[in-house]
Amino acid sequence: MGTPLLVGQTGLGLYSIEELAWYLYHNICLIERRFFDERLCRWLDEELEERELARRMKSGIEARTSLSNLVMLVIGASDLYTGQEMTELKEKIRSLSSMQEQERLKLRADELLDGGSDWAAMDEYRHILKMHQNSRLGMAFYSSIWHNLGVCYARQFLFEQAAECFETAYEYAPDEDTERQAQLARSLAAGPPHTRENRRSDYGNAQKKLLQWEQEYRRRRTG
């Protein structure tokens, strides 16, 4: 087995043209133009001995061809997907290009969070929040950003930060589920009480409910 192509934010190692094509197809929201660089061309040429593909890739990069063309060049070389699937992917890329920058960044962050790359997702969400707030996206969009950031913190057992995020999400768009999650995070941040047995039991129940964040996060993916 040769040297893998390491995919930055995910830490994933790819070993074949088929694995690269699969990754591009299923993670298109994560792909930026800078993914296609000299390192990729060298890997295709030296590790996979896909010299013609590497040559065409390098020519496309130098000619500043579209991201869609670069993606299709790789996926087409794998023979993994049908013409219909390729057409659907091109349409998805076109749709992404028409989105606001913050929307594209959120999709990328959501994909990272779905894939378990919590810290990378946190960086993306925080980056969006540092940007100028886009009034066209609405309050619900920013509520979702804060909520998902809270999920990231909760997954890392950083319950104080998670509670703050859920509370901010609630301020942007009041929602009973978000309010309950904020309360749950506050309870977990406080730790198990040491005086009353029933309150200790409440803490245990709160721990069992931690997976509710996952369900709420996935529900909000469409929001």
PDB file of C-alpha atoms in Angstrom, residues 159-160 185-193 203:
ATOM      1  CA  PHE A 159     -21.314  21.883  28.796  1.00  0.00           C
ATOM      2  CA  GLU A 160     -20.856  25.463  29.993  1.00  0.00           C
ATOM      3  CA  ALA A 185     -26.452  21.731  29.401  1.00  0.00           C
ATOM      4  CA  ARG A 186     -26.586  23.969  32.483  1.00  0.00           C
ATOM      5  CA  SER A 187     -27.497  20.950  34.600  1.00  0.00           C
ATOM      6  CA  LEU A 188     -24.591  18.933  33.225  1.00  0.00           C
ATOM      7  CA  ALA A 189     -22.198  21.877  33.599  1.00  0.00           C
ATOM      8  CA  ALA A 190     -23.077  22.119  37.276  1.00  0.00           C
ATOM      9  CA  GLY A 191     -22.061  18.504  37.832  1.00  0.00           C
ATOM     10  CA  PRO A 192     -23.769  15.925  40.051  1.00  0.00           C
ATOM     11  CA  PRO A 193     -25.148  17.410  43.276  1.00  0.00           C
ATOM     12  CA  TYR A 203     -28.257  14.476  36.832  1.00  0.00           C
TER      13      TYR A 203
END
